[in-house]
Short mmCIF file of C-alpha atoms and ligand atoms in Angstrom, two decimals:
data_model
loop_
_atom_site.label_atom_id
_atom_site.label_comp_id
_atom_site.label_asym_id
_atom_site.label_seq_id
_atom_site.Cartn_x
_atom_site.Cartn_y
_atom_site.Cartn_z
CA MET Y 1 11.26 30.65 5.66
CA GLY Y 2 9.99 28.01 3.27
CA ARG Y 3 6.97 27.88 1.00
CA ILE Y 4 4.77 24.99 -0.07
CA VAL Y 5 2.32 25.17 -2.94
CA SER Y 6 -0.52 22.66 -3.06
CA ILE Y 7 -2.31 22.51 -6.41
CA GLY Y 8 -5.77 21.06 -6.99
CA GLU Y 9 -9.51 21.26 -6.43
CA CYS Y 10 -11.27 22.18 -3.22
CA MET Y 11 -15.02 21.58 -3.18
CA GLY Y 12 -17.93 22.57 -1.04
CA GLU Y 13 -19.03 19.65 1.16
CA LEU Y 14 -22.66 19.28 2.18
CA SER Y 15 -23.38 16.62 4.75
CA GLU Y 16 -26.54 15.46 6.49
CA THR Y 17 -26.68 16.29 10.18
CA GLY Y 18 -29.26 13.74 11.26
CA THR Y 19 -31.77 16.55 11.82
CA PRO Y 20 -34.18 16.68 8.87
CA GLY Y 21 -33.98 19.95 6.93
CA THR Y 22 -30.49 20.91 8.09
CA LEU Y 23 -27.12 20.37 6.43
CA ASN Y 24 -23.52 21.04 7.40
CA MET Y 25 -21.44 23.05 4.98
CA GLY Y 26 -17.69 22.56 4.79
CA PHE Y 27 -14.82 22.54 2.30
CA ALA Y 28 -12.55 19.64 1.33
CA GLY Y 29 -10.63 18.04 -1.52
CA ASP Y 30 -7.55 15.83 -1.57
CA THR Y 31 -4.87 18.49 -2.12
CA LEU Y 32 -6.68 20.94 0.17
CA ASN Y 33 -6.83 18.29 2.91
CA THR Y 34 -3.06 17.85 2.68
CA ALA Y 35 -2.52 21.64 2.69
CA TYR Y 36 -4.73 21.91 5.78
CA TYR Y 37 -2.75 19.29 7.69
CA LEU Y 38 0.59 20.68 6.48
CA ARG Y 39 -0.43 24.13 7.73
CA ARG Y 40 -1.29 22.68 11.12
CA SER Y 41 1.85 20.51 11.30
CA LEU Y 42 4.43 23.09 10.23
CA GLY Y 43 5.65 26.10 12.20
CA PRO Y 44 5.28 29.76 11.24
CA ASP Y 45 8.52 29.64 9.24
CA TRP Y 46 6.57 27.78 6.53
CA GLN Y 47 3.99 29.30 4.25
CA VAL Y 48 1.39 26.96 2.73
CA ASP Y 49 -0.33 28.29 -0.39
CA TYR Y 50 -3.24 26.74 -2.22
CA VAL Y 51 -3.45 27.00 -6.01
CA THR Y 52 -6.82 26.50 -7.65
CA ALA Y 53 -9.51 28.40 -9.53
CA ILE Y 54 -12.85 29.44 -8.04
CA GLY Y 55 -15.68 31.79 -9.01
CA THR Y 56 -16.48 35.33 -7.93
CA ASP Y 57 -19.80 34.32 -6.32
CA GLY Y 58 -20.72 34.17 -2.66
CA LEU Y 59 -20.01 30.47 -2.27
CA SER Y 60 -16.53 30.86 -3.77
CA GLN Y 61 -15.96 33.76 -1.39
CA ARG Y 62 -16.90 31.48 1.52
CA MET Y 63 -14.17 29.10 0.43
CA LEU Y 64 -11.64 31.92 0.30
CA ASP Y 65 -12.69 33.04 3.77
CA PHE Y 66 -12.28 29.48 5.03
CA LEU Y 67 -8.76 29.15 3.58
CA LYS Y 68 -7.73 32.53 4.98
CA ALA Y 69 -9.09 31.61 8.41
CA GLU Y 70 -6.94 28.47 8.25
CA ASP Y 71 -3.89 30.61 7.40
CA ILE Y 72 -3.57 28.96 3.98
CA GLY Y 73 -2.26 31.40 1.34
CA THR Y 74 -4.84 32.41 -1.30
CA HIS Y 75 -2.80 34.87 -3.42
CA HIS Y 76 -2.50 32.41 -6.28
CA ILE Y 77 -6.16 31.42 -6.49
CA ALA Y 78 -7.72 32.55 -9.77
CA GLN Y 79 -11.27 33.95 -9.63
CA LEU Y 80 -13.27 33.35 -12.81
CA ALA Y 81 -16.45 35.37 -13.29
CA ASP Y 82 -18.43 32.73 -15.18
CA LYS Y 83 -17.68 29.71 -12.95
CA THR Y 84 -18.14 28.46 -9.41
CA ILE Y 85 -16.72 25.74 -7.18
CA GLY Y 86 -17.62 22.05 -7.33
CA LEU Y 87 -19.86 20.58 -4.66
CA TYR Y 88 -20.44 17.18 -3.13
CA TYR Y 89 -23.14 15.86 -0.86
CA ILE Y 90 -22.60 13.11 1.70
CA THR Y 91 -25.52 10.79 2.46
CA LEU Y 92 -25.24 8.83 5.69
CA LYS Y 93 -27.12 5.53 5.78
CA ASP Y 94 -26.51 3.00 8.57
CA GLY Y 95 -23.10 4.60 9.23
CA GLU Y 96 -22.02 4.23 5.58
CA ARG Y 97 -21.21 7.34 3.59
CA SER Y 98 -22.05 7.74 -0.08
CA PHE Y 99 -21.19 10.74 -2.25
CA THR Y 100 -23.00 12.76 -4.92
CA TYR Y 101 -20.84 15.17 -6.94
CA TRP Y 102 -21.48 18.32 -8.98
CA ARG Y 103 -18.05 19.14 -10.29
CA SER Y 104 -18.11 18.61 -14.05
CA ASP Y 105 -18.08 22.37 -14.77
CA SER Y 106 -16.15 23.54 -11.72
CA ALA Y 107 -13.82 26.53 -11.88
CA ALA Y 108 -10.93 24.32 -10.69
CA LYS Y 109 -10.86 22.62 -14.10
CA LYS Y 110 -9.25 25.88 -15.30
CA LEU Y 111 -6.56 25.99 -12.62
CA ALA Y 112 -3.76 25.46 -15.15
CA SER Y 113 -5.22 27.51 -18.02
CA ASP Y 114 -2.90 30.47 -17.39
CA PRO Y 115 0.70 29.20 -17.58
CA ALA Y 116 2.11 32.61 -16.54
CA ALA Y 117 0.02 32.57 -13.36
CA LEU Y 118 1.12 29.00 -12.67
CA ALA Y 119 4.76 30.01 -13.05
CA ARG Y 120 4.24 32.94 -10.65
CA ALA Y 121 2.63 30.63 -8.08
CA LEU Y 122 5.59 28.23 -8.22
CA ASP Y 123 8.24 30.94 -8.32
CA GLY Y 124 10.33 30.86 -5.16
CA ALA Y 125 8.48 27.88 -3.64
CA ASP Y 126 10.40 24.96 -2.13
CA LEU Y 127 7.87 22.19 -2.57
CA ALA Y 128 4.91 21.66 -4.91
CA TYR Y 129 2.26 19.09 -4.02
CA TRP Y 130 -0.30 17.76 -6.51
CA SER Y 131 -2.28 14.63 -7.24
CA GLY Y 132 -3.83 12.44 -9.90
CA ILE Y 133 -7.13 14.21 -9.17
CA THR Y 134 -5.51 17.57 -9.98
CA LEU Y 135 -4.45 16.14 -13.32
CA ALA Y 136 -7.72 14.27 -13.98
CA ILE Y 137 -9.93 17.36 -13.94
CA LEU Y 138 -7.89 19.28 -16.56
CA SER Y 139 -8.05 19.37 -20.36
CA ASN Y 140 -5.18 17.61 -22.16
CA GLN Y 141 -3.64 20.96 -23.04
CA ASP Y 142 -3.73 22.11 -19.41
CA ARG Y 143 -2.34 18.76 -18.21
CA LEU Y 144 0.67 19.37 -20.42
CA ALA Y 145 0.97 22.97 -19.18
CA LEU Y 146 0.94 21.86 -15.55
CA ILE Y 147 3.44 19.06 -16.14
CA GLU Y 148 5.70 21.53 -17.96
CA ALA Y 149 5.43 24.11 -15.16
CA LEU Y 150 6.30 21.47 -12.55
CA SER Y 151 9.13 20.12 -14.66
CA GLN Y 152 10.63 23.62 -14.86
CA PHE Y 153 10.11 24.06 -11.13
CA ALA Y 154 11.97 20.78 -10.50
CA GLY Y 155 14.71 21.93 -12.88
CA ARG Y 156 15.21 25.01 -10.69
CA GLY Y 157 15.68 22.76 -7.65
CA GLY Y 158 12.08 22.63 -6.39
CA THR Y 159 10.74 19.40 -4.89
CA VAL Y 160 7.65 17.94 -6.59
CA VAL Y 161 5.49 15.55 -4.56
CA PHE Y 162 2.72 13.56 -6.23
CA ASP Y 163 -0.07 11.36 -4.87
CA PRO Y 164 -1.51 9.36 -7.82
CA ASN Y 165 -4.92 9.19 -6.07
CA LEU Y 166 -6.37 7.04 -8.87
CA ARG Y 167 -10.01 7.96 -9.62
CA PRO Y 168 -10.96 6.25 -12.89
CA ARG Y 169 -14.37 7.93 -12.91
CA LEU Y 170 -12.69 11.30 -13.45
CA TRP Y 171 -10.82 10.04 -16.53
CA ASP Y 172 -12.05 9.22 -20.04
CA ASN Y 173 -10.81 5.66 -19.65
CA PRO Y 174 -8.34 3.70 -17.48
CA GLU Y 175 -5.73 3.62 -20.23
CA SER Y 176 -5.64 7.41 -20.44
CA MET Y 177 -5.43 7.60 -16.62
CA ARG Y 178 -2.47 5.21 -16.54
CA GLY Y 179 -0.59 7.14 -19.22
CA TRP Y 180 -1.04 10.56 -17.59
CA ILE Y 181 -0.26 9.25 -14.10
CA HIS Y 182 3.06 7.97 -15.36
CA ARG Y 183 3.84 11.29 -17.06
CA ALA Y 184 3.12 13.00 -13.77
CA ALA Y 185 5.34 10.60 -11.84
CA ALA Y 186 8.18 11.28 -14.27
CA VAL Y 187 8.43 14.93 -13.12
CA SER Y 188 7.95 14.12 -9.42
CA ASP Y 189 10.70 13.66 -6.85
CA LEU Y 190 8.47 11.75 -4.49
CA CYS Y 191 5.38 9.62 -5.24
CA LEU Y 192 3.01 8.67 -2.44
CA PRO Y 193 0.62 6.05 -3.92
CA SER Y 194 -1.84 3.84 -2.04
CA PHE Y 195 -1.35 0.17 -2.81
CA GLU Y 196 -4.99 -0.89 -3.03
CA ASP Y 197 -5.66 1.58 -5.88
CA GLU Y 198 -2.40 0.74 -7.63
CA ALA Y 199 -3.06 -3.00 -7.47
CA THR Y 200 -6.53 -2.49 -8.93
CA TRP Y 201 -5.54 -0.22 -11.82
CA PHE Y 202 -1.95 -1.22 -12.57
CA ASP Y 203 -2.14 -4.90 -11.61
CA ASP Y 204 0.76 -4.56 -9.16
CA ALA Y 205 1.28 -7.85 -7.34
CA ASP Y 206 2.72 -6.19 -4.23
CA PRO Y 207 3.91 -2.73 -3.01
CA GLU Y 208 7.39 -3.55 -4.24
CA ALA Y 209 6.03 -3.78 -7.78
CA THR Y 210 4.38 -0.35 -7.32
CA ILE Y 211 7.71 1.13 -6.24
CA LYS Y 212 9.63 -0.41 -9.12
CA ARG Y 213 7.06 0.79 -11.66
CA TYR Y 214 7.14 4.42 -10.50
CA LEU Y 215 10.93 4.43 -10.26
CA ALA Y 216 11.09 3.07 -13.81
CA GLU Y 217 8.78 5.89 -14.95
CA GLY Y 218 11.19 8.48 -13.54
CA ALA Y 219 10.07 9.21 -9.97
CA ARG Y 220 13.07 9.56 -7.68
CA ARG Y 221 11.49 8.20 -4.49
CA VAL Y 222 8.35 6.22 -3.75
CA VAL Y 223 6.53 5.56 -0.47
CA VAL Y 224 3.58 3.15 -0.76
CA LYS Y 225 0.74 3.40 1.76
CA ASN Y 226 -1.34 0.32 2.38
CA GLY Y 227 -4.26 0.95 4.74
CA ALA Y 228 -3.55 -0.75 8.07
CA GLY Y 229 -0.64 -2.67 6.52
CA TYR Y 230 3.05 -1.93 6.31
CA VAL Y 231 4.26 1.14 4.43
CA THR Y 232 6.87 0.16 1.82
CA PHE Y 233 9.61 2.45 0.54
CA ALA Y 234 12.86 2.39 -1.37
CA GLY Y 235 15.84 3.85 0.48
CA SER Y 236 18.45 6.10 -1.13
CA ASN Y 237 20.52 3.02 -1.97
CA GLY Y 238 17.52 1.55 -3.80
CA GLU Y 239 16.96 -1.14 -1.20
CA ILE Y 240 13.27 -1.75 -0.49
CA SER Y 241 12.17 -1.71 3.16
CA THR Y 242 8.92 -1.80 5.08
CA SER Y 243 7.80 0.13 8.12
CA ALA Y 244 5.04 -1.01 10.46
CA ILE Y 245 2.57 1.72 11.39
CA PRO Y 246 1.50 2.34 15.00
CA PRO Y 247 -1.74 0.56 15.98
CA VAL Y 248 -4.94 2.54 15.57
CA GLU Y 249 -7.41 2.61 18.46
CA GLN Y 250 -10.55 3.14 16.45
CA VAL Y 251 -11.40 3.60 12.79
CA VAL Y 252 -14.46 5.86 12.49
CA ASP Y 253 -14.13 7.26 8.95
CA THR Y 254 -11.19 6.70 6.61
CA THR Y 255 -11.86 9.85 4.56
CA ALA Y 256 -8.57 11.75 4.00
CA ALA Y 257 -6.42 8.94 5.48
CA GLY Y 258 -3.95 9.14 2.61
CA ASP Y 259 -4.07 12.95 2.35
CA SER Y 260 -3.29 13.40 6.04
CA PHE Y 261 -0.62 10.69 5.98
CA ASN Y 262 1.09 12.64 3.19
CA ALA Y 263 1.00 15.86 5.24
CA GLY Y 264 2.39 14.22 8.37
CA TYR Y 265 5.07 12.49 6.32
CA LEU Y 266 6.13 15.66 4.49
CA ALA Y 267 6.12 17.88 7.60
CA ALA Y 268 8.42 15.38 9.33
CA GLU Y 269 10.76 15.13 6.34
CA LEU Y 270 10.94 18.91 6.05
CA ALA Y 271 11.95 18.97 9.71
CA GLY Y 272 14.79 16.57 8.94
CA ALA Y 273 13.27 13.19 9.89
CA SER Y 274 14.41 9.93 8.29
CA VAL Y 275 12.00 8.16 5.92
CA ALA Y 276 11.08 5.63 8.63
CA ASP Y 277 10.37 8.38 11.18
CA ALA Y 278 8.43 10.40 8.62
CA ILE Y 279 6.28 7.31 7.92
CA THR Y 280 5.54 7.00 11.64
CA ALA Y 281 4.60 10.69 11.77
CA GLY Y 282 2.34 10.31 8.72
CA ALA Y 283 0.64 7.25 10.16
CA ARG Y 284 0.11 8.95 13.55
CA LEU Y 285 -1.61 11.90 11.92
CA ALA Y 286 -3.68 9.61 9.67
CA ALA Y 287 -4.70 7.56 12.73
CA ASN Y 288 -6.05 10.70 14.42
CA VAL Y 289 -7.89 11.70 11.26
CA ILE Y 290 -9.57 8.33 10.76
CA GLY Y 291 -10.51 8.23 14.44
CA ALA Y 292 -13.01 11.03 13.83
CA ARG Y 293 -15.64 11.83 11.22
CA GLY Y 294 -14.87 14.02 8.18
CA ALA Y 295 -11.86 14.94 6.06
CA LEU Y 296 -10.69 17.88 8.17
CA VAL Y 297 -10.31 17.03 11.85
CA PRO Y 298 -9.24 20.20 13.69
CA ASP Y 299 -7.45 18.50 16.62
CA ALA Y 300 -5.80 15.69 14.61
CA VAL Y 301 -2.35 17.34 14.70
CA ARG Y 302 -1.11 16.73 18.22
CA PRO Y 303 2.29 17.25 19.85
CA SER Y 304 4.27 13.97 19.69
P1 ADP W 401 -5.90 6.17 0.96
O1 ADP W 401 -6.75 6.84 2.00
O2 ADP W 401 -5.21 7.16 0.06
O3 ADP W 401 -6.59 5.07 0.21
P2 ADP W 401 -4.59 4.21 2.64
O4 ADP W 401 -5.90 3.53 2.82
O5 ADP W 401 -3.48 3.37 2.15
O6 ADP W 401 -4.68 5.50 1.72
O7 ADP W 401 -4.22 4.83 4.03
C1 ADP W 401 -3.27 5.85 4.20
C2 ADP W 401 -2.70 5.76 5.60
O8 ADP W 401 -3.75 5.93 6.56
C3 ADP W 401 -2.05 4.42 5.91
O9 ADP W 401 -0.69 4.39 5.54
C4 ADP W 401 -2.23 4.35 7.41
O10 ADP W 401 -1.22 5.11 8.05
C5 ADP W 401 -3.56 5.03 7.63
N1 ADP W 401 -4.68 4.05 7.62
C6 ADP W 401 -5.62 3.90 6.65
N2 ADP W 401 -6.50 2.93 6.99
C7 ADP W 401 -6.11 2.45 8.19
C8 ADP W 401 -6.59 1.44 9.09
N3 ADP W 401 -7.69 0.70 8.81
N4 ADP W 401 -5.91 1.25 10.23
C9 ADP W 401 -4.81 1.96 10.52
N5 ADP W 401 -4.30 2.93 9.73
C10 ADP W 401 -4.94 3.17 8.58
#
């Protein structure tokens, strides 16, 4: 029996249906998306827990009900009486999606405010998954608390996996984002960045430069996604290799491509796959996710 803890913000998702006056309501968020696909990829001998903070209101309860229905563990979700969950609204115009967010006062910003609760959530887990978005939404004090908790978890033999998921709009300024992302990488065994973001915000000339930078900051392993391009990784001997991803039939909506890739990759590695095979598994799952609309695609995990 193994246990995975995914830490971050899940939001309510409102999307237009095409019928005036009606909306779809769902739940999504980068670390939740990965937890969802991990839950669906892994067998019953794995427990997948989500760690966040929500409110005590009806909408927060809906999110809890959703997570429970998906068999995602909710025991370590804090419920704060004076807060509620963040929301986003998707506008569809000529097939293009645009997003409006209400998340500046969301309960999830307090997810690391109780270090004892954080330690309890991580206690006995095998793998902790988090992202640059998890870190972005916190106060400086809570960023340090979360980094410390994960560092202690790693010290006890836990595996820390980090997706930088660079979102400059969530940070005070790009310089602050770069500094914190590197502190996060330093306590992470595995970093799963996406090259396009890294090139934009760190000026990396190629995926190899991204790998070298994160290794220099203290990450032990780095796998760099790159849209439809090759995935680049450093092997245990430090040698940098690339892996072609299987062709994708149709790209409908790239939402959660990276999040689902990470889940497919991790599930394969936890089952004993090599890095190259785990990359193929991640890319297969991502291909199924981007072949349909929305972040959470129920039938994306298919037997290989
Ligand atoms: P993110 O969604 O985090 O920006 P990427 O765009 O790099 O991440 O995509 C993550 C993974 O999703 C890729 O490694 C690939 O497997 C798959 N993917 C994304 N876009 C495409 C595409 N246009 N064609 C094929 N696969 C894609």
